[in-house]
């Protein structure tokens, strides 16, 4: 029995030793420790939507965890885990305060916080305000079409150019003065310009421009009209000028600019649209974009009537053509001076001639004849056809808010100054909605 008891005790001792040895070997052989916190957390390159964080590398760290909070030093979120000691945080909101700290980590654990820092992103630069000029008409005493449009859209309008004065070959000007339009514009922060035209008559322009005395007479009469009626400047719209009068037209604008600017009047000019400079071109050769822009505060590109009354039916201003005009103009005219002409009308072509309509008038026409307005994806323009009661076929092309959007996109993408609309009173509400949306007005 003593022998058996001895064996039993021995077995107990062996078992106890084995269990104790197993327990000891199960313990980790921990010889390391978590890293120390990063120090000297700094920032650089703060913009409206990003910041770069930098800190000193920590010995023994495998990587770093970046934490961020918004507005105050609480409620942090882990935003990144990286191995380097610099981090660019992007996609931030502008004009917003952010807080940051960093922790180092390795296989033994994670450090305490680095110093907490805060930054405030900068404010996004305000997009340059796009100018909106509206041409106005006053065809007869009591004509309120353009006036009503101006008063309805005051906050979106920057300038008006009243289609008022016609010059003869000797510089005499005449026209029905839209006193209410001028007064309202001046009282509501809208710059009022007097438009000077020549009835598209090249012969009038020839006699006028080739004579220094006739040019001076016109300048004197313009100056007097501006002062008498409270205009802030002039919009010169001499069209049909013969190509060989190119230098005379430039001379006139230089003389006008010199005299009017000396008395703090604004000088603008409307020029035919063209995609290259051909000095002998019958319709556009007289207009030296580069030279004329030197004597104008603004240049209106008349990017409409690509297809015109008397010509073949087609888009009023196809987007490709408009863009090509812009591309050429930008090679010789500062973008800050360019206003893109936009149309607010359409034409109805038939064998009986061509008739112009307002945007609402176009839609009424389509409704009257049960026509469906279609969309031409090449020109980005609306159109439709119909047959009238006499059996005559009609082709109608026009501009609307949808086609306007494509032109406004060009103004934005090419950083032009804005638009010049022909004319107030022909557009509809959707047209203005497009302007307000695209120009953030």
Coordinates of C-alpha atoms in Angstrom, one line a residue:
X1 CA 0.0 0.0 0.0
X2 CA 2.9 2.4 0.8
X3 CA 4.3 1.7 -2.6
X4 CA 1.0 2.4 -4.4
X5 CA 0.5 5.6 -2.4
X6 CA 4.0 6.7 -3.3
X7 CA 3.3 6.1 -7.0
X8 CA 0.0 8.0 -6.7
X9 CA 1.7 11.0 -5.1
X10 CA 4.4 10.9 -7.8
X11 CA 1.8 11.0 -10.5
X12 CA 0.0 14.0 -8.9
X13 CA 3.3 15.9 -8.8
X14 CA 4.1 15.1 -12.4
X15 CA 0.6 16.2 -13.5
X16 CA 0.8 19.4 -11.5
X17 CA 4.2 20.2 -13.2
X18 CA 2.8 19.5 -16.6
X19 CA -0.2 21.8 -16.0
X20 CA 2.0 24.5 -14.6
X21 CA 4.4 24.3 -17.6
X22 CA 1.5 24.5 -20.0
X23 CA 0.1 27.6 -18.3
X24 CA 3.5 29.3 -18.4
X25 CA 4.1 28.6 -22.1
X26 CA 0.6 29.9 -23.0
X27 CA 1.6 33.4 -21.8
X28 CA 2.8 35.7 -24.6
X29 CA 6.4 36.5 -24.7
X30 CA 5.7 40.3 -24.8
X31 CA 8.8 42.3 -25.2
X32 CA 7.5 45.4 -27.1
X33 CA 5.1 48.3 -26.5
X34 CA 2.8 50.7 -28.4
X35 CA 4.5 53.7 -30.1
X36 CA 4.5 57.2 -28.6
X37 CA 2.1 59.8 -30.0
X38 CA 3.1 61.8 -33.0
X39 CA 4.4 65.3 -32.2
X40 CA 4.4 68.6 -34.1
X41 CA 1.2 68.0 -36.1
X42 CA 1.1 70.9 -38.6
X43 CA -0.9 71.8 -41.7
X44 CA -0.2 73.4 -45.1
X45 CA -1.8 74.2 -48.4
X46 CA -5.2 75.0 -47.1
X47 CA -7.7 75.7 -49.9
X48 CA -11.5 75.8 -50.2
X49 CA -11.7 72.0 -50.3
X50 CA -8.4 70.4 -49.1
X51 CA -5.6 70.6 -46.5
X52 CA -2.3 68.8 -46.1
X53 CA -1.3 67.4 -42.7
X54 CA 2.3 66.7 -41.6
X55 CA 3.8 65.3 -38.4
X56 CA 7.1 63.8 -37.3
X57 CA 7.7 60.1 -37.9
X58 CA 7.4 58.0 -34.7
X59 CA 10.1 55.3 -34.0
X60 CA 8.6 51.8 -34.0
X61 CA 5.3 52.9 -35.6
X62 CA 3.9 50.7 -38.4
X63 CA 1.5 53.4 -39.5
X64 CA -0.8 56.2 -38.5
X65 CA -4.5 56.8 -38.0
X66 CA -6.0 60.2 -38.9
X67 CA -9.0 61.5 -37.0
X68 CA -11.2 64.4 -38.0
X69 CA -14.1 66.4 -36.4
X70 CA -16.1 69.3 -37.8
X71 CA -16.7 72.6 -36.1
X72 CA -15.3 71.7 -32.7
X73 CA -12.9 69.5 -30.8
X74 CA -15.3 66.5 -30.2
X75 CA -16.9 63.6 -31.9
X76 CA -14.0 62.6 -34.0
X77 CA -14.1 60.1 -36.9
X78 CA -11.3 57.9 -38.2
X79 CA -10.9 59.1 -41.8
X80 CA -7.7 57.3 -42.9
X81 CA -5.0 54.7 -41.9
X82 CA -1.7 55.3 -43.7
X83 CA 2.0 54.4 -43.4
X84 CA 3.5 57.8 -44.3
X85 CA 3.8 60.9 -42.1
X86 CA 1.8 63.2 -44.5
X87 CA -1.8 63.2 -45.5
X88 CA -3.9 65.3 -47.9
X89 CA -7.5 65.5 -46.9
X90 CA -9.6 66.4 -49.9
X91 CA -13.3 66.9 -50.7
X92 CA -13.8 69.3 -47.8
X93 CA -16.5 72.0 -47.6
X94 CA -15.5 75.6 -48.2
X95 CA -15.4 78.1 -45.4
X96 CA -15.7 75.3 -42.8
X97 CA -13.7 74.6 -39.5
X98 CA -12.1 71.2 -39.1
X99 CA -10.2 69.6 -36.2
X100 CA -7.6 66.9 -36.5
X101 CA -5.3 64.6 -34.5
X102 CA -3.2 61.6 -35.4
X103 CA -2.3 58.3 -33.6
X104 CA 0.6 56.0 -34.3
X105 CA 0.2 52.3 -34.1
X106 CA 2.1 49.0 -34.3
X107 CA 1.5 45.3 -33.4
X108 CA 1.6 46.1 -29.7
X109 CA -1.1 48.8 -29.8
X110 CA -2.0 52.4 -30.6
X111 CA -0.6 55.5 -29.2
X112 CA -2.4 58.3 -27.4
X113 CA -3.5 61.4 -29.4
X114 CA -1.1 63.8 -31.1
X115 CA -1.7 67.5 -30.4
X116 CA -5.1 68.5 -31.7
X117 CA -5.1 71.2 -34.4
X118 CA -7.9 73.0 -36.3
X119 CA -8.0 74.7 -39.7
X120 CA -10.7 76.6 -41.6
X121 CA -11.0 76.1 -45.3
X122 CA -11.1 79.2 -47.5
X123 CA -14.2 80.4 -49.2
X124 CA -14.7 79.4 -52.8
X125 CA -14.0 82.4 -55.1
X126 CA -17.2 83.9 -56.3
X127 CA -17.8 83.1 -59.9
X128 CA -17.4 86.2 -62.1
X129 CA -20.8 87.7 -62.6
X130 CA -22.1 87.1 -66.1
X131 CA -23.5 90.2 -67.6
X132 CA -27.0 90.3 -69.1
X133 CA -27.8 93.0 -71.7
X134 CA -31.3 93.2 -73.1
X135 CA -32.0 95.1 -76.3
X136 CA -35.3 97.0 -76.1
X137 CA -37.6 98.5 -78.7
X138 CA -40.1 101.3 -78.5
X139 CA -41.9 101.1 -81.9
X140 CA -44.8 103.5 -81.0
X141 CA -45.9 105.8 -78.2
X142 CA -47.3 103.5 -75.5
X143 CA -45.4 100.4 -76.6
X144 CA -44.7 98.6 -73.3
X145 CA -43.5 95.2 -74.5
X146 CA -39.8 95.7 -73.6
X147 CA -40.6 97.9 -70.6
X148 CA -42.7 95.2 -69.0
X149 CA -40.0 92.6 -69.6
X150 CA -37.4 94.9 -68.0
X151 CA -39.5 95.6 -64.9
X152 CA -40.3 91.9 -64.5
X153 CA -36.7 90.8 -64.7
X154 CA -34.9 93.7 -63.1
X155 CA -32.7 91.6 -60.8
X156 CA -31.3 89.6 -63.8
X157 CA -30.7 92.5 -66.1
X158 CA -27.5 94.6 -66.0
X159 CA -27.8 96.7 -69.1
X160 CA -30.3 97.7 -71.8
X161 CA -29.6 99.0 -75.2
X162 CA -32.6 100.9 -76.6
X163 CA -33.1 100.4 -80.3
X164 CA -33.7 104.1 -80.7
X165 CA -31.5 106.1 -83.0
X166 CA -31.1 105.8 -86.8
X167 CA -28.3 107.8 -88.4
X168 CA -28.4 109.2 -91.9
X169 CA -25.3 109.6 -94.1
X170 CA -24.4 113.0 -92.6
X171 CA -24.5 112.0 -88.9
X172 CA -28.0 113.3 -88.1
X173 CA -29.9 110.9 -85.7
X174 CA -33.6 110.5 -85.1
X175 CA -35.8 108.2 -83.1
X176 CA -38.6 107.8 -80.6
X177 CA -37.1 108.2 -77.1
X178 CA -38.2 105.5 -74.6
X179 CA -38.1 107.8 -71.6
X180 CA -39.8 105.4 -69.3
X181 CA -37.3 102.6 -70.1
X182 CA -34.3 105.0 -69.5
X183 CA -35.7 106.4 -66.3
X184 CA -36.5 102.9 -64.9
X185 CA -33.1 101.5 -65.8
X186 CA -31.3 104.4 -64.3
X187 CA -33.3 104.2 -61.1
X188 CA -32.8 100.5 -60.7
X189 CA -29.1 99.9 -61.3
X190 CA -29.5 98.9 -65.0
X191 CA -27.0 100.6 -67.3
X192 CA -28.8 102.4 -70.2
X193 CA -27.2 102.5 -73.6
X194 CA -28.5 104.3 -76.7
X195 CA -28.3 102.0 -79.8
X196 CA -27.2 103.7 -83.0
X197 CA -28.2 102.0 -86.3
X198 CA -28.1 102.7 -90.0
X199 CA -31.0 100.7 -91.4
X200 CA -28.5 98.0 -92.6
X201 CA -27.6 100.5 -95.4
X202 CA -24.1 100.3 -96.7
X203 CA -24.5 103.5 -98.7
X204 CA -25.4 105.4 -95.6
X205 CA -22.4 104.0 -93.9
X206 CA -20.1 104.8 -96.8
X207 CA -21.0 108.4 -97.0
X208 CA -20.9 108.7 -93.2
X209 CA -17.7 106.9 -92.5
X210 CA -15.6 108.2 -95.3
X211 CA -16.1 111.8 -94.3
X212 CA -14.3 113.1 -91.2
X213 CA -16.9 115.9 -90.9
X214 CA -19.8 113.5 -91.1
X215 CA -18.2 111.2 -88.5
X216 CA -17.7 114.2 -86.2
X217 CA -21.3 115.3 -86.7
X218 CA -22.5 111.8 -85.6
X219 CA -20.2 111.8 -82.6
X220 CA -21.5 115.2 -81.5
X221 CA -25.1 114.1 -82.0
X222 CA -24.6 110.9 -80.0
X223 CA -22.9 112.8 -77.2
X224 CA -25.8 115.3 -77.1
X225 CA -28.4 112.5 -77.1
X226 CA -26.7 110.7 -74.2
X227 CA -26.5 113.9 -72.1
X228 CA -30.0 115.0 -72.9
X229 CA -31.8 111.7 -72.2
X230 CA -29.7 110.4 -69.3
X231 CA -28.0 107.5 -71.1
X232 CA -24.9 106.0 -69.6
X233 CA -23.3 105.0 -72.9
X234 CA -23.8 104.0 -76.5
X235 CA -24.2 100.7 -78.5
X236 CA -23.1 101.2 -82.1
X237 CA -24.9 98.8 -84.5
X238 CA -23.8 99.9 -88.0
X239 CA -24.5 97.0 -90.3
X240 CA -24.1 96.3 -93.9
X241 CA -20.8 98.3 -94.0
X242 CA -18.9 97.7 -97.2
X243 CA -15.8 95.8 -96.7
X244 CA -13.6 98.5 -98.3
X245 CA -14.8 100.9 -95.5
X246 CA -13.1 98.7 -92.9
X247 CA -10.5 101.2 -91.9
X248 CA -13.0 104.1 -91.8
X249 CA -15.2 102.1 -89.4
X250 CA -12.3 101.5 -87.1
X251 CA -11.4 105.2 -87.3
X252 CA -14.9 106.2 -86.4
X253 CA -14.9 103.9 -83.3
X254 CA -11.5 105.3 -82.2
X255 CA -12.8 108.8 -82.5
X256 CA -16.0 108.0 -80.7
X257 CA -14.2 106.1 -78.0
X258 CA -11.8 108.9 -77.3
X259 CA -14.4 111.6 -77.0
X260 CA -17.0 109.6 -75.0
X261 CA -14.6 108.0 -72.6
X262 CA -13.2 111.4 -71.8
X263 CA -16.7 112.3 -70.5
X264 CA -17.2 108.9 -68.7
X265 CA -19.6 107.4 -71.2
X266 CA -19.6 103.7 -71.9
X267 CA -18.9 102.6 -75.5
X268 CA -20.1 99.2 -76.9
X269 CA -20.5 97.8 -80.3
X270 CA -22.4 95.0 -82.1
X271 CA -20.5 93.1 -84.8
X272 CA -21.6 90.5 -87.3
X273 CA -20.7 86.9 -86.3
X274 CA -17.8 85.3 -88.2
X275 CA -15.6 82.3 -87.8
X276 CA -12.5 83.9 -89.4
X277 CA -11.3 87.2 -90.6
X278 CA -11.7 87.8 -94.4
X279 CA -11.3 91.5 -95.0
X280 CA -13.0 91.3 -98.4
X281 CA -16.1 89.3 -97.2
X282 CA -19.2 91.2 -98.3
X283 CA -21.1 91.1 -95.0
X284 CA -18.4 90.9 -92.3
X285 CA -15.2 92.1 -94.0
X286 CA -15.5 95.6 -92.6
X287 CA -15.4 94.5 -89.0
X288 CA -11.8 94.2 -87.7
X289 CA -12.5 92.4 -84.4
X290 CA -9.1 93.1 -83.0
X291 CA -9.0 96.8 -83.8
X292 CA -12.6 97.5 -82.9
X293 CA -12.2 95.8 -79.5
X294 CA -9.5 98.3 -78.6
X295 CA -12.2 101.1 -78.9
X296 CA -15.0 99.3 -77.2
X297 CA -15.8 98.4 -73.6
X298 CA -17.9 95.5 -74.8
X299 CA -18.3 93.7 -78.1
X300 CA -21.6 92.0 -78.9
X301 CA -21.2 89.1 -81.2
X302 CA -24.4 88.9 -83.2
X303 CA -24.6 85.1 -83.0
X304 CA -28.0 84.7 -84.4
X305 CA -29.7 84.7 -87.9
X306 CA -27.4 82.0 -89.1
X307 CA -30.4 81.2 -91.2
X308 CA -32.3 84.4 -91.9
X309 CA -35.4 85.7 -93.7
X310 CA -35.0 85.3 -97.4
X311 CA -32.5 82.5 -97.0
X312 CA -33.1 78.8 -96.5
X313 CA -34.8 77.4 -93.4
X314 CA -32.6 76.3 -90.6
X315 CA -31.4 76.9 -87.0
X316 CA -31.4 80.5 -85.8
X317 CA -28.0 79.7 -84.2
X318 CA -26.7 76.2 -84.3
X319 CA -24.5 75.4 -81.3
X320 CA -21.5 74.4 -83.5
X321 CA -21.6 77.6 -85.5
X322 CA -21.9 79.7 -82.3
X323 CA -18.9 77.9 -80.8
X324 CA -16.8 78.4 -83.9
X325 CA -17.6 82.2 -83.8
X326 CA -16.5 82.3 -80.1
X327 CA -13.3 80.4 -80.8
X328 CA -12.3 82.9 -83.5
X329 CA -13.3 85.9 -81.5
X330 CA -11.2 84.8 -78.5
X331 CA -8.1 84.9 -80.7
X332 CA -8.5 88.7 -81.1
X333 CA -10.9 90.0 -78.5
X334 CA -10.3 89.8 -74.7
X335 CA -12.9 87.4 -73.3
X336 CA -13.9 90.0 -70.7
X337 CA -15.3 92.2 -73.4
X338 CA -17.3 89.6 -75.3
X339 CA -21.1 89.4 -75.0
X340 CA -22.7 86.5 -76.8
X341 CA -25.8 87.5 -78.8
X342 CA -28.8 85.3 -78.0
X343 CA -32.1 85.2 -79.9
X344 CA -35.5 85.1 -78.3
X345 CA -37.5 84.5 -81.5
X346 CA -38.0 82.2 -84.5
X347 CA -38.8 82.3 -88.2
X348 CA -41.5 80.7 -90.2
X349 CA -40.3 80.1 -93.8
X350 CA -42.6 79.4 -96.7
X351 CA -43.0 80.1 -100.4
X352 CA -44.9 83.2 -99.3
X353 CA -41.8 84.6 -97.5
X354 CA -40.5 84.5 -94.0
X355 CA -42.2 85.8 -90.8
X356 CA -40.7 86.4 -87.4
X357 CA -42.4 85.4 -84.1
X358 CA -41.8 85.7 -80.4
X359 CA -41.2 82.4 -78.5
X360 CA -44.8 82.4 -77.3
X361 CA -46.0 83.2 -80.8
X362 CA -44.0 80.2 -82.1
X363 CA -45.7 77.8 -79.6
X364 CA -49.1 79.3 -80.4
X365 CA -48.4 78.7 -84.1
X366 CA -47.5 75.0 -83.5
X367 CA -50.7 74.6 -81.4
X368 CA -52.9 76.2 -84.1
X369 CA -51.7 73.8 -86.7
X370 CA -51.4 70.8 -84.4
X371 CA -47.7 70.5 -85.0
X372 CA -45.3 68.6 -82.7
X373 CA -42.2 70.6 -81.8
X374 CA -39.1 68.4 -82.7
X375 CA -35.5 68.7 -81.7
X376 CA -32.5 68.7 -84.0
X377 CA -29.6 67.2 -82.1
X378 CA -27.0 68.5 -84.5
X379 CA -27.8 72.2 -84.1
X380 CA -29.4 71.7 -80.7
X381 CA -32.4 73.6 -81.9
X382 CA -36.2 73.2 -81.9
X383 CA -38.2 73.1 -85.1
X384 CA -41.5 71.9 -86.6
X385 CA -43.3 72.0 -89.9
X386 CA -46.9 72.5 -90.9
X387 CA -49.2 73.0 -93.9
X388 CA -51.4 76.0 -93.8
X389 CA -55.0 76.3 -95.0
X390 CA -53.9 77.2 -98.5
X391 CA -51.8 74.0 -98.7
X392 CA -48.5 75.8 -98.4
X393 CA -45.7 74.1 -96.5
X394 CA -44.0 75.9 -93.7
X395 CA -40.7 75.2 -91.9
X396 CA -40.3 76.8 -88.5
X397 CA -37.1 77.1 -86.5
X398 CA -36.7 79.0 -83.3
X399 CA -34.8 79.5 -80.0
X400 CA -36.2 78.5 -76.7
X401 CA -34.9 77.9 -73.1
X402 CA -33.6 74.5 -74.1
X403 CA -31.5 75.7 -77.0
X404 CA -30.5 78.8 -75.0
X405 CA -28.9 76.5 -72.4
X406 CA -26.3 75.3 -74.9
X407 CA -25.3 78.9 -75.6
X408 CA -25.1 79.7 -71.9
X409 CA -22.9 76.7 -71.4
X410 CA -20.5 78.1 -73.9
X411 CA -20.5 81.5 -72.2
X412 CA -19.5 79.7 -69.0
X413 CA -17.0 77.3 -70.4
X414 CA -15.2 80.0 -72.4
X415 CA -15.5 82.5 -69.6
X416 CA -17.1 85.2 -71.7
X417 CA -18.5 88.3 -70.1
X418 CA -22.1 87.4 -70.7
X419 CA -25.0 87.7 -73.2
X420 CA -26.9 90.3 -75.2
X421 CA -30.5 89.2 -75.8
X422 CA -32.5 90.3 -78.8
X423 CA -34.9 91.4 -77.5
X424 CA -36.8 92.1 -74.3
X425 CA -40.5 91.3 -74.8
X426 CA -40.0 88.3 -77.2
X427 CA -38.8 85.8 -74.6
X428 CA -40.9 83.8 -72.2
X429 CA -40.5 82.9 -68.5
X430 CA -38.6 79.7 -69.3
X431 CA -36.0 81.7 -71.1
X432 CA -35.3 83.7 -68.0
X433 CA -35.2 80.6 -65.9
X434 CA -32.4 79.2 -68.0
X435 CA -30.4 82.5 -67.6
X436 CA -30.9 82.5 -63.8
X437 CA -30.0 78.8 -63.5
X438 CA -26.9 78.8 -65.8
X439 CA -25.6 82.2 -64.5
X440 CA -26.5 81.6 -60.9
X441 CA -28.5 84.8 -60.8

